Coordinates of C-alpha atoms in Angstrom, one line a residue:
M23 CA -20.2 -18.3 23.3
A24 CA -20.3 -19.3 19.6
T25 CA -17.3 -16.6 17.8
S26 CA -17.6 -16.3 14.1
I27 CA -14.4 -16.9 11.8
P28 CA -14.2 -14.6 9.0
A29 CA -14.6 -16.7 5.6
L30 CA -11.6 -16.2 3.8
V31 CA -11.1 -14.5 0.1
P32 CA -9.5 -16.1 -2.6
I33 CA -6.9 -13.4 -3.9
E34 CA -8.0 -13.4 -7.9
K35 CA -11.3 -12.0 -5.6
Y36 CA -9.8 -9.2 -4.2
L37 CA -7.4 -8.3 -6.9
N38 CA -10.7 -8.2 -9.3
T39 CA -13.0 -6.0 -6.5
M40 CA -12.5 -2.0 -6.1
Y41 CA -12.7 -1.6 -2.2
H42 CA -13.7 2.1 -1.3
P43 CA -11.3 2.8 0.0
D44 CA -9.1 0.1 -0.8
R45 CA -8.1 -2.2 1.6
D46 CA -4.9 -4.7 2.6
F47 CA -5.1 -8.3 1.4
V48 CA -3.5 -10.6 4.3
D49 CA -3.8 -14.2 3.9
G50 CA -7.4 -14.7 2.5
Q51 CA -8.4 -11.4 5.0
I52 CA -9.8 -8.3 3.7
E53 CA -8.0 -5.4 6.2
K54 CA -9.6 -1.9 6.3
R55 CA -6.6 0.8 6.5
N56 CA -6.4 4.0 8.4
L57 CA -6.6 7.0 6.1
G58 CA -5.4 9.5 8.6
E59 CA -6.4 12.9 9.4
F60 CA -4.9 16.5 7.5
D61 CA -1.3 15.5 9.3
H62 CA -1.0 11.9 7.5
A63 CA -2.7 13.7 4.4
R64 CA -0.1 16.6 4.6
L65 CA 2.7 14.9 5.1
R66 CA 1.7 12.3 2.2
I67 CA 1.4 14.7 -0.3
L68 CA 4.8 16.6 0.8
L69 CA 7.0 13.2 0.2
A70 CA 5.8 12.4 -2.5
S71 CA 6.1 15.5 -4.3
W72 CA 9.9 15.7 -3.0
L73 CA 10.2 11.9 -4.6
A74 CA 8.3 13.1 -7.4
N75 CA 11.1 16.2 -8.2
H76 CA 13.6 13.9 -8.4
E77 CA 12.4 11.6 -10.4
A78 CA 14.5 12.1 -13.5
E79 CA 17.6 12.8 -11.7
W80 CA 17.0 9.4 -9.1
N81 CA 15.3 7.4 -12.2
I82 CA 12.5 6.6 -10.4
V83 CA 8.6 6.4 -10.5
T84 CA 6.5 8.3 -7.5
V85 CA 3.6 6.0 -6.8
T86 CA 0.9 6.7 -4.1
E87 CA -1.3 4.5 -2.9
Q88 CA -0.6 1.2 -5.0
R89 CA -1.4 -2.2 -4.3
V90 CA 2.0 -4.4 -4.0
R91 CA 1.9 -7.9 -3.8
V92 CA 4.8 -8.7 -1.3
T93 CA 4.1 -12.6 -1.1
E94 CA 1.2 -14.6 -2.9
N95 CA -1.2 -14.4 -0.2
R96 CA -0.1 -11.1 0.8
V97 CA -1.3 -7.5 -0.7
R98 CA -0.3 -3.8 1.2
I99 CA -1.1 -0.3 -0.3
P100 CA 1.5 1.9 1.3
D101 CA 1.4 5.7 1.1
I102 CA 4.1 5.9 -1.0
C103 CA 6.2 3.9 -3.5
A104 CA 9.2 4.8 -5.3
L105 CA 9.8 2.4 -8.0
R106 CA 12.7 2.0 -10.8
S107 CA 12.1 3.8 -13.6
D108 CA 12.8 0.7 -15.9
A109 CA 10.6 -1.8 -13.6
P110 CA 7.9 -2.9 -15.5
Y111 CA 4.5 -2.0 -15.9
E112 CA 2.3 -3.6 -13.4
P113 CA -1.5 -2.9 -12.1
V114 CA -0.7 -4.6 -9.3
T115 CA 3.0 -4.1 -8.5
Q116 CA 5.0 -7.5 -8.1
T117 CA 8.3 -6.0 -8.8
P118 CA 10.1 -4.8 -5.2
P119 CA 9.7 -1.0 -5.2
L120 CA 12.8 0.5 -4.1
L121 CA 10.8 2.2 -1.5
C122 CA 7.9 2.2 0.8
I123 CA 6.4 4.8 2.4
E124 CA 3.6 4.7 5.5
V125 CA 3.4 7.5 6.9
L126 CA 1.8 6.4 10.6
S127 CA -0.8 8.9 12.3
K128 CA -1.7 10.0 15.9
R129 CA -4.4 7.0 16.1
S130 CA -2.5 4.4 13.9
S131 CA -2.1 1.0 15.7
V132 CA 0.5 -1.2 13.5
A133 CA -2.0 -3.8 13.4
H134 CA 0.9 -6.3 12.3
N135 CA 4.5 -6.9 12.5
P136 CA 6.5 -4.6 10.5
G137 CA 8.6 -7.9 9.6
D138 CA 5.4 -10.0 8.1
G139 CA 5.0 -8.4 4.5

């Protein structure tokens, strides 16, 4: 039985392509993300709102579903990030965020090890 190996995608092509919904990029592979359901969406908006309400006090900028380039060949899209308010503007975040939050829903399965970026 033959198995097909997915074609690798160059990082430049991924970075210049819009996906709906957006997808993670891991070592040349485009990975679908679980977008969650009501509980996931509700918790995400509550956490993002709480962080956004403290932006001036904590000198942060809150973003949701922002592409974060964690290595040369990996781009993850956390649910929420808190960036330093003085961090450079980057269309794809490369400066390490202060905080990344990934809200897991009941149907989520972690397809990667937490430490793999």
